[in-house]
């Protein structure tokens, strides 16, 4: 098979790395990709959100199967365009991707399906939202309805913060059109976990779980980010909890989507709060997690390409997944200043030495080659350094030893990835 992976982050590098090991693979293409992916695939420039450009690129290169990494192309209908052109694709059509692209759609669907989630109300006018928040009081959660690159959620611990968040989204247009409508949600307490299931129509198969670290700094302080590190499997997700999550959350959602003429084909990513009353849904994503994927895939013993292709071609029933008993832990190295302003173009050294350490895989998230072949930082989250080991402690030691052997003074990372797993 000639395979195309769409996207250019750490998640896509991990997908390319795992798919690259498949005996089913003929040629691997990544679009647009980055310097790390260019080492294992042919990278082609494309606007990943432009369906007709992606279809043309796929046809020109004899692509047999496409895997879409990020949410924006899914919401923009790139999977629809590929399917219409007869190219099998892993990733939902635009109607189904609304599960991530519209929080209001997601919440309404969950209520219909009886999925446990935070109580909520939708607003398209600021005055009514303000009155509601004043009546409910804090803590309370304010969410822009549309895609806002992970920045559209404010967990307001005070009434003033909540009112300011409504103001920013609805009156000041901080998220553009994505914030024209908001969801105001009940605050939930507990430990968070990310759960992934392969889904085709009403059918679902448990894939894996992980725990992300969303805040920028140690001790879960600082601003929210795309994710500063993850480990897998998530210590909080016991086998019993996994069954409960499938039966009460994932399967009812897959069926409800199919009934709403929004049949889902791809990976459904449930962000969960494990509360004292059991698992409750925070949000859905229509794709793999970043950096969760960089911690999950090094544990996968089965052929990822085979699993994704079967999911995409009506054979989910035939998929069997085998996992290593190891823990894997990914530390994200980001450019100083991220998630705020940061510089691009600093030189990163020592990547080969880091990758040669036992149990270590170095994924790139945003890099490019300089004129002399050197690796340059080219974004906010720049590297994902994954260590694997028999215990969470060993995985963490392997990951941080590799991080410490990378020479990049302009980068930073959290030093406490996996701390909750070690506490158990
Ligand atoms: P989201 O982008 O929806 O995943 O939200 C970002 C983060 O905000 C989540 O990872 C949670 O830490 C937090 N969050 C979102 N919704 C709630 C909620 N209803 N209660 C408590 N925390 C929440
Ligand atoms: N790590 C969270 C996400 O991928 O949305």
Short mmCIF file of C-alpha atoms and ligand atoms in Angstrom, two decimals:
data_model
loop_
_atom_site.label_atom_id
_atom_site.label_comp_id
_atom_site.label_asym_id
_atom_site.label_seq_id
_atom_site.Cartn_x
_atom_site.Cartn_y
_atom_site.Cartn_z
CA UNK A 1 0.00 0.00 0.00
CA UNK A 2 1.08 3.55 -0.68
CA UNK A 3 0.03 5.51 2.40
CA UNK A 4 -0.44 9.24 2.94
CA UNK A 5 -0.35 10.76 6.43
CA UNK A 6 -1.81 14.25 6.59
CA UNK A 7 -0.37 16.65 9.19
CA UNK A 8 2.95 17.85 10.54
CA UNK A 9 3.12 17.43 14.32
CA UNK A 10 4.44 15.01 16.90
CA UNK A 11 1.34 12.82 16.59
CA UNK A 12 1.85 12.47 12.85
CA UNK A 13 5.54 11.60 13.34
CA UNK A 14 4.51 8.83 15.75
CA UNK A 15 1.87 7.57 13.28
CA UNK A 16 4.47 7.58 10.48
CA UNK A 17 7.02 5.79 12.69
CA UNK A 18 4.52 3.02 13.56
CA UNK A 19 3.06 2.70 10.06
CA UNK A 20 6.62 2.63 8.69
CA UNK A 21 7.15 -0.73 10.45
CA UNK A 22 4.26 -2.43 8.64
CA UNK A 23 5.00 -5.16 6.08
CA UNK A 24 1.86 -3.96 4.25
CA UNK A 25 3.54 -0.65 3.46
CA UNK A 26 4.99 0.13 0.08
CA UNK A 27 5.65 3.89 0.02
CA UNK A 28 4.98 6.34 2.84
CA UNK A 29 4.13 9.98 2.14
CA UNK A 30 3.58 12.75 4.67
CA UNK A 31 2.00 16.06 3.82
CA UNK A 32 3.20 18.54 4.71
CA UNK A 33 5.38 16.72 7.30
CA UNK A 34 8.57 18.06 8.93
CA UNK A 35 12.30 17.28 9.23
CA UNK A 36 11.71 14.26 11.48
CA UNK A 37 9.13 12.72 9.17
CA UNK A 38 11.37 13.41 6.17
CA UNK A 39 13.83 10.87 7.61
CA UNK A 40 11.29 8.03 7.23
CA UNK A 41 8.90 9.23 4.52
CA UNK A 42 8.62 11.41 1.44
CA UNK A 43 7.26 14.80 2.50
CA UNK A 44 5.09 16.77 0.08
CA UNK A 45 3.89 20.35 0.56
CA UNK A 46 0.11 20.82 0.67
CA UNK A 47 -2.54 22.89 2.41
CA UNK A 48 -3.86 20.01 4.54
CA UNK A 49 -7.28 21.70 4.88
CA UNK A 50 -7.85 21.99 1.14
CA UNK A 51 -9.78 18.87 0.12
CA UNK A 52 -9.28 19.18 -3.64
CA UNK A 53 -5.53 19.85 -3.24
CA UNK A 54 -5.22 16.76 -1.01
CA UNK A 55 -7.18 14.60 -3.48
CA UNK A 56 -4.94 15.79 -6.33
CA UNK A 57 -1.80 15.02 -4.34
CA UNK A 58 -3.17 11.57 -3.47
CA UNK A 59 -4.01 10.77 -7.08
CA UNK A 60 -0.68 12.09 -8.41
CA UNK A 61 1.19 9.80 -6.02
CA UNK A 62 -0.93 6.65 -6.32
CA UNK A 63 -2.11 6.76 -2.70
CA UNK A 64 -4.09 3.66 -1.63
CA UNK A 65 -4.90 4.77 1.90
CA UNK A 66 -4.91 8.11 3.74
CA UNK A 67 -4.64 8.77 7.49
CA UNK A 68 -5.68 12.22 8.68
CA UNK A 69 -3.86 13.36 11.84
CA UNK A 70 -5.25 16.75 12.96
CA UNK A 71 -8.80 17.97 13.52
CA UNK A 72 -8.85 20.97 11.17
CA UNK A 73 -8.84 18.93 7.91
CA UNK A 74 -11.50 16.60 9.33
CA UNK A 75 -13.78 19.49 10.24
CA UNK A 76 -13.05 21.06 6.83
CA UNK A 77 -14.28 17.92 5.04
CA UNK A 78 -11.00 16.54 3.68
CA UNK A 79 -12.05 12.96 4.54
CA UNK A 80 -15.29 13.51 2.58
CA UNK A 81 -13.28 14.67 -0.45
CA UNK A 82 -10.93 11.64 -0.33
CA UNK A 83 -13.85 9.20 0.07
CA UNK A 84 -15.71 10.84 -2.80
CA UNK A 85 -12.58 10.26 -4.92
CA UNK A 86 -12.61 6.58 -3.98
CA UNK A 87 -9.59 6.69 -1.66
CA UNK A 88 -10.03 4.83 1.65
CA UNK A 89 -9.36 7.14 4.59
CA UNK A 90 -8.94 6.82 8.33
CA UNK A 91 -10.74 9.81 9.80
CA UNK A 92 -14.38 10.89 10.00
CA UNK A 93 -16.36 12.95 7.50
CA UNK A 94 -17.14 16.56 8.39
CA UNK A 95 -20.61 15.79 9.78
CA UNK A 96 -19.16 13.27 12.24
CA UNK A 97 -16.16 15.49 13.08
CA UNK A 98 -18.67 17.97 14.58
CA UNK A 99 -18.27 15.84 17.70
CA UNK A 100 -15.00 17.82 18.11
CA UNK A 101 -15.77 20.86 15.96
CA UNK A 102 -18.87 21.98 17.87
CA UNK A 103 -19.08 21.60 21.63
CA UNK A 104 -22.80 22.35 21.50
CA UNK A 105 -23.39 19.54 18.99
CA UNK A 106 -21.32 17.20 21.16
CA UNK A 107 -23.21 18.05 24.37
CA UNK A 108 -26.65 17.72 22.75
CA UNK A 109 -25.68 14.34 21.27
CA UNK A 110 -24.37 13.10 24.64
CA UNK A 111 -27.61 14.02 26.36
CA UNK A 112 -29.62 12.13 23.72
CA UNK A 113 -27.30 9.12 24.11
CA UNK A 114 -27.41 9.21 27.93
CA UNK A 115 -23.63 9.71 28.19
CA UNK A 116 -22.55 11.02 31.63
CA UNK A 117 -21.15 14.52 31.16
CA UNK A 118 -21.21 17.92 32.88
CA UNK A 119 -24.54 19.78 32.93
CA UNK A 120 -24.50 22.70 30.47
CA UNK A 121 -26.33 25.41 28.59
CA UNK A 122 -25.64 26.89 25.15
CA UNK A 123 -25.68 30.67 24.57
CA UNK A 124 -25.49 32.87 21.49
CA UNK A 125 -25.94 36.11 23.43
CA UNK A 126 -23.57 37.43 26.11
CA UNK A 127 -26.23 39.01 28.35
CA UNK A 128 -28.08 35.72 28.85
CA UNK A 129 -24.77 33.88 29.46
CA UNK A 130 -23.77 36.46 32.09
CA UNK A 131 -27.11 36.17 33.87
CA UNK A 132 -26.80 32.36 33.91
CA UNK A 133 -23.25 32.46 35.31
CA UNK A 134 -24.28 34.96 38.02
CA UNK A 135 -27.09 32.64 39.04
CA UNK A 136 -24.91 29.47 39.08
CA UNK A 137 -21.77 31.00 40.65
CA UNK A 138 -18.17 29.71 40.46
CA UNK A 139 -16.36 27.42 39.87
CA UNK A 140 -17.85 27.15 36.39
CA UNK A 141 -16.48 26.39 32.92
CA UNK A 142 -16.83 28.62 29.83
CA UNK A 143 -16.16 27.09 26.39
CA UNK A 144 -16.09 28.58 22.90
CA UNK A 145 -18.32 26.40 20.72
CA UNK A 146 -15.92 25.98 17.79
CA UNK A 147 -12.28 24.96 17.25
CA UNK A 148 -9.89 27.26 19.11
CA UNK A 149 -6.60 25.29 19.10
CA UNK A 150 -7.14 24.12 22.68
CA UNK A 151 -7.40 27.71 23.96
CA UNK A 152 -11.18 28.14 23.97
CA UNK A 153 -11.80 26.72 27.47
CA UNK A 154 -11.70 28.72 30.70
CA UNK A 155 -12.09 26.88 34.00
CA UNK A 156 -13.22 29.88 36.06
CA UNK A 157 -12.61 29.57 39.78
CA UNK A 158 -14.26 32.96 40.44
CA UNK A 159 -17.33 34.74 39.07
CA UNK A 160 -15.11 37.56 37.75
CA UNK A 161 -13.02 35.11 35.71
CA UNK A 162 -16.20 33.59 34.28
CA UNK A 163 -17.61 36.99 33.28
CA UNK A 164 -14.26 37.97 31.75
CA UNK A 165 -14.23 34.74 29.71
CA UNK A 166 -17.73 35.46 28.32
CA UNK A 167 -16.59 38.97 27.52
CA UNK A 168 -13.45 37.73 25.71
CA UNK A 169 -15.26 35.11 23.61
CA UNK A 170 -18.51 36.92 22.80
CA UNK A 171 -17.85 40.67 22.99
CA UNK A 172 -14.14 40.87 22.10
CA UNK A 173 -14.15 37.98 19.58
CA UNK A 174 -11.00 36.37 21.07
CA UNK A 175 -11.70 33.15 19.16
CA UNK A 176 -13.29 34.71 16.08
CA UNK A 177 -16.34 32.83 14.83
CA UNK A 178 -15.54 29.88 17.14
CA UNK A 179 -16.63 31.98 20.13
CA UNK A 180 -19.84 33.47 18.68
CA UNK A 181 -21.66 30.71 20.54
CA UNK A 182 -20.51 29.40 23.92
CA UNK A 183 -21.25 26.51 26.23
CA UNK A 184 -21.40 27.16 29.99
CA UNK A 185 -20.70 23.99 31.91
CA UNK A 186 -20.80 22.60 35.41
CA UNK A 187 -17.33 22.19 36.99
CA UNK A 188 -16.23 18.57 37.51
CA UNK A 189 -13.57 17.36 39.94
CA UNK A 190 -11.35 14.31 39.63
CA UNK A 191 -8.39 12.87 37.74
CA UNK A 192 -8.29 13.26 33.95
CA UNK A 193 -7.61 10.48 31.44
CA UNK A 194 -7.59 10.24 27.64
CA UNK A 195 -9.28 7.16 26.17
CA UNK A 196 -9.11 6.14 22.50
CA UNK A 197 -11.40 3.78 20.57
CA UNK A 198 -11.40 2.73 16.93
CA UNK A 199 -14.91 3.38 15.63
CA UNK A 200 -16.75 2.46 12.44
CA UNK A 201 -20.43 3.37 12.43
CA UNK A 202 -22.06 1.83 15.52
CA UNK A 203 -19.06 -0.46 16.22
CA UNK A 204 -16.21 0.40 18.56
CA UNK A 205 -13.00 -1.28 19.73
CA UNK A 206 -10.95 -0.10 22.70
CA UNK A 207 -7.59 1.16 21.47
CA UNK A 208 -5.63 2.52 24.44
CA UNK A 209 -5.50 5.13 27.19
CA UNK A 210 -3.04 7.74 28.38
CA UNK A 211 -2.75 10.71 30.69
CA UNK A 212 -1.86 14.12 29.30
CA UNK A 213 -0.32 17.10 31.16
CA UNK A 214 -2.04 20.20 29.78
CA UNK A 215 -0.53 23.01 31.86
CA UNK A 216 2.76 24.59 30.84
CA UNK A 217 4.68 24.25 34.11
CA UNK A 218 5.47 21.71 36.84
CA UNK A 219 2.77 20.98 39.39
CA UNK A 220 0.03 21.68 36.81
CA UNK A 221 0.63 25.42 37.01
CA UNK A 222 0.68 28.03 34.24
CA UNK A 223 -1.43 28.38 31.12
CA UNK A 224 -3.12 25.53 29.24
CA UNK A 225 -1.15 24.16 26.30
CA UNK A 226 -1.70 21.56 23.59
CA UNK A 227 -0.08 19.07 26.03
CA UNK A 228 3.39 19.06 27.65
CA UNK A 229 3.77 15.31 28.09
CA UNK A 230 1.86 12.06 28.50
CA UNK A 231 2.29 8.56 29.74
CA UNK A 232 0.49 5.34 28.84
CA UNK A 233 -1.32 3.37 29.99
CA UNK A 234 -3.14 5.80 32.32
CA UNK A 235 -2.82 4.59 35.91
CA UNK A 236 -6.37 5.79 36.70
CA UNK A 237 -8.03 3.61 34.04
CA UNK A 238 -8.51 0.14 35.54
CA UNK A 239 -9.85 -2.78 33.45
CA UNK A 240 -13.29 -2.37 35.08
CA UNK A 241 -13.30 1.33 34.32
CA UNK A 242 -12.31 0.61 30.73
CA UNK A 243 -15.39 -1.61 30.26
CA UNK A 244 -17.61 1.00 31.88
CA UNK A 245 -16.19 3.72 29.58
CA UNK A 246 -16.91 1.57 26.50
CA UNK A 247 -20.46 0.64 27.57
CA UNK A 248 -21.64 3.95 29.02
CA UNK A 249 -19.70 6.48 26.95
CA UNK A 250 -18.04 5.33 23.70
CA UNK A 251 -20.57 2.82 22.31
CA UNK A 252 -23.69 4.96 22.96
CA UNK A 253 -21.90 7.88 21.29
CA UNK A 254 -20.93 5.84 18.22
CA UNK A 255 -24.53 4.63 17.88
CA UNK A 256 -25.98 8.11 18.36
CA UNK A 257 -23.65 9.51 15.69
CA UNK A 258 -24.69 6.79 13.26
CA UNK A 259 -28.36 7.53 13.98
CA UNK A 260 -27.82 11.26 13.42
CA UNK A 261 -26.60 10.61 9.85
CA UNK A 262 -23.10 11.41 11.13
CA UNK A 263 -21.61 7.93 11.07
CA UNK A 264 -18.05 8.07 12.44
CA UNK A 265 -15.05 6.22 10.97
CA UNK A 266 -11.70 6.76 12.67
CA UNK A 267 -10.57 7.16 16.25
CA UNK A 268 -12.83 8.64 18.88
CA UNK A 269 -10.82 10.30 21.65
CA UNK A 270 -12.73 10.78 24.91
CA UNK A 271 -11.29 13.27 27.38
CA UNK A 272 -12.62 12.00 30.70
CA UNK A 273 -12.85 13.13 34.28
CA UNK A 274 -12.70 10.16 36.65
CA UNK A 275 -14.94 11.56 39.38
CA UNK A 276 -16.00 9.96 42.65
CA UNK A 277 -19.25 9.01 40.87
CA UNK A 278 -17.44 7.31 37.98
CA UNK A 279 -16.13 8.40 34.58
CA UNK A 280 -17.70 11.51 33.01
CA UNK A 281 -17.01 12.93 29.61
CA UNK A 282 -15.20 16.29 29.37
CA UNK A 283 -14.94 16.45 25.60
CA UNK A 284 -14.58 14.41 22.43
CA UNK A 285 -11.94 14.70 19.75
CA UNK A 286 -12.25 13.11 16.32
CA UNK A 287 -8.54 12.12 16.06
CA UNK A 288 -5.59 10.77 17.99
CA UNK A 289 -4.19 12.87 20.86
CA UNK A 290 -0.98 14.85 20.79
CA UNK A 291 1.21 14.00 22.77
CA UNK A 292 -0.77 10.90 23.88
CA UNK A 293 0.00 9.13 20.58
CA UNK A 294 3.74 9.52 21.17
CA UNK A 295 3.29 7.62 24.46
CA UNK A 296 0.79 4.99 23.19
CA UNK A 297 2.28 3.79 19.91
CA UNK A 298 5.68 2.64 21.25
CA UNK A 299 3.67 0.09 23.31
CA UNK A 300 1.76 -1.30 20.32
CA UNK A 301 3.00 -4.73 19.17
CA UNK A 302 0.40 -5.17 16.40
CA UNK A 303 0.53 -3.70 12.92
CA UNK A 304 -0.94 -0.17 13.15
CA UNK A 305 -1.40 0.19 9.40
CA UNK A 306 -3.40 -3.04 9.28
CA UNK A 307 -5.62 -1.90 12.19
CA UNK A 308 -6.31 1.55 10.73
CA UNK A 309 -6.90 0.19 7.22
CA UNK A 310 -9.33 -2.46 8.47
CA UNK A 311 -11.19 0.18 10.49
CA UNK A 312 -11.45 2.33 7.37
CA UNK A 313 -12.68 -0.48 5.11
CA UNK A 314 -15.51 -2.06 7.11
CA UNK A 315 -13.41 -4.76 8.83
CA UNK A 316 -13.12 -3.43 12.38
CA UNK A 317 -14.35 -6.86 13.59
CA UNK A 318 -11.09 -8.40 12.36
CA UNK A 319 -8.81 -6.02 14.29
CA UNK A 320 -6.86 -7.52 17.21
CA UNK A 321 -4.53 -5.29 19.17
CA UNK A 322 -1.60 -6.50 21.24
CA UNK A 323 0.28 -4.21 23.61
CA UNK A 324 3.54 -4.42 25.50
CA UNK A 325 3.23 -4.48 29.30
CA UNK A 326 5.72 -1.59 29.47
CA UNK A 327 4.87 1.96 30.43
CA UNK A 328 5.87 4.62 27.92
CA UNK A 329 6.29 8.27 28.83
CA UNK A 330 6.65 11.21 26.47
CA UNK A 331 8.23 14.52 27.55
CA UNK A 332 7.45 17.45 25.25
CA UNK A 333 10.29 19.91 24.68
CA UNK A 334 8.93 23.33 23.73
CA UNK A 335 10.46 26.63 22.67
CA UNK A 336 10.90 29.02 25.61
CA UNK A 337 7.84 31.30 25.76
CA UNK A 338 5.35 28.67 24.51
CA UNK A 339 2.29 28.75 24.70
CA UNK A 340 2.84 32.53 24.40
CA UNK A 341 5.31 34.16 22.00
CA UNK A 342 8.46 32.24 21.12
CA UNK A 343 11.35 32.35 18.63
CA UNK A 344 11.80 29.97 15.74
CA UNK A 345 15.10 28.88 14.23
CA UNK A 346 17.30 27.89 17.21
CA UNK A 347 19.66 24.94 16.63
CA UNK A 348 19.00 21.57 18.31
CA UNK A 349 21.92 19.18 18.80
CA UNK A 350 22.37 15.71 20.23
CA UNK A 351 19.21 14.12 18.80
CA UNK A 352 20.99 10.99 17.47
CA UNK A 353 22.68 10.39 20.81
CA UNK A 354 19.34 10.77 22.61
CA UNK A 355 17.54 8.42 20.21
CA UNK A 356 20.26 5.77 20.59
CA UNK A 357 19.58 5.36 24.32
CA UNK A 358 17.80 2.12 25.29
CA UNK A 359 13.99 2.32 25.21
CA UNK A 360 14.02 5.84 23.73
CA UNK A 361 12.27 7.20 20.64
CA UNK A 362 12.60 10.87 19.70
CA UNK A 363 9.61 12.29 17.84
CA UNK A 364 9.75 15.69 16.19
CA UNK A 365 6.76 18.02 16.47
CA UNK A 366 8.00 21.13 14.65
CA UNK A 367 11.47 21.06 13.10
CA UNK A 368 13.13 21.90 9.80
CA UNK A 369 16.59 21.41 8.31
CA UNK A 370 18.89 24.42 8.12
CA UNK A 371 21.24 25.16 5.19
CA UNK A 372 24.00 22.93 6.65
CA UNK A 373 21.64 20.06 7.47
CA UNK A 374 21.28 21.05 11.12
CA UNK A 375 17.93 20.59 12.90
CA UNK A 376 16.15 23.86 13.74
CA UNK A 377 13.17 24.49 16.02
CA UNK A 378 10.18 25.52 13.91
CA UNK A 379 7.22 25.88 16.27
CA UNK A 380 6.01 25.95 19.88
CA UNK A 381 6.02 22.27 20.78
CA UNK A 382 9.18 21.06 19.04
CA UNK A 383 10.09 17.54 20.22
CA UNK A 384 8.45 14.61 22.03
CA UNK A 385 11.01 12.41 23.76
CA UNK A 386 9.52 9.03 24.70
CA UNK A 387 11.09 6.54 27.10
CA UNK A 388 9.75 3.05 27.74
CA UNK A 389 10.38 0.75 30.67
CA UNK A 390 8.89 -2.01 32.79
CA UNK A 391 7.61 0.53 35.33
CA UNK A 392 6.52 4.18 35.16
CA UNK A 393 9.68 5.06 37.08
CA UNK A 394 11.91 3.34 34.55
CA UNK A 395 10.06 4.93 31.61
CA UNK A 396 10.45 8.31 33.20
CA UNK A 397 14.16 7.81 33.92
CA UNK A 398 14.74 6.76 30.29
CA UNK A 399 12.82 9.75 28.90
CA UNK A 400 14.55 12.36 31.08
CA UNK A 401 18.03 10.88 30.50
CA UNK A 402 17.39 11.33 26.78
CA UNK A 403 16.00 14.86 27.29
CA UNK A 404 19.15 15.76 29.25
CA UNK A 405 21.39 14.56 26.44
CA UNK A 406 19.73 16.95 23.96
CA UNK A 407 21.58 20.23 23.55
CA UNK A 408 18.96 22.94 23.02
CA UNK A 409 19.34 25.93 25.40
CA UNK A 410 16.32 27.70 23.83
CA UNK A 411 13.96 24.85 24.82
CA UNK A 412 12.22 23.89 28.06
CA UNK A 413 10.17 20.99 29.38
CA UNK A 414 8.22 19.97 32.46
CA UNK A 415 10.25 17.84 34.88
CA UNK A 416 7.24 16.11 36.45
CA UNK A 417 5.61 14.14 33.60
CA UNK A 418 4.16 10.93 35.03
CA UNK A 419 4.22 12.18 38.63
CA UNK A 420 0.68 10.90 39.30
CA UNK A 421 1.59 7.42 38.09
CA UNK A 422 4.62 7.36 40.39
CA UNK A 423 2.49 8.42 43.36
CA UNK A 424 0.29 5.34 43.06
P1 LIG B 1 -11.02 20.78 26.72
O1 LIG B 1 -10.31 21.63 25.70
O2 LIG B 1 -12.50 20.75 26.59
O3 LIG B 1 -10.34 19.43 26.89
O4 LIG B 1 -10.74 21.47 28.12
C1 LIG B 1 -9.42 21.78 28.52
C2 LIG B 1 -9.25 21.42 29.97
O5 LIG B 1 -10.16 22.18 30.77
C3 LIG B 1 -9.57 19.97 30.29
O6 LIG B 1 -8.49 19.13 30.06
C4 LIG B 1 -9.90 20.07 31.77
O7 LIG B 1 -8.72 20.12 32.54
C5 LIG B 1 -10.59 21.40 31.87
N1 LIG B 1 -12.06 21.25 31.83
C6 LIG B 1 -12.86 21.27 30.74
N2 LIG B 1 -14.15 21.11 31.08
C7 LIG B 1 -14.19 20.97 32.42
C8 LIG B 1 -15.24 20.76 33.38
N3 LIG B 1 -16.53 20.71 33.03
N4 LIG B 1 -14.88 20.68 34.69
C9 LIG B 1 -13.57 20.78 35.05
N5 LIG B 1 -12.56 20.97 34.20
C10 LIG B 1 -12.83 21.06 32.90
N1 LIG B 2 -3.45 16.20 24.14
C1 LIG B 2 -4.75 16.68 23.94
C2 LIG B 2 -5.20 16.70 22.55
O1 LIG B 2 -4.60 16.10 21.67
O2 LIG B 2 -6.22 17.33 22.31
#
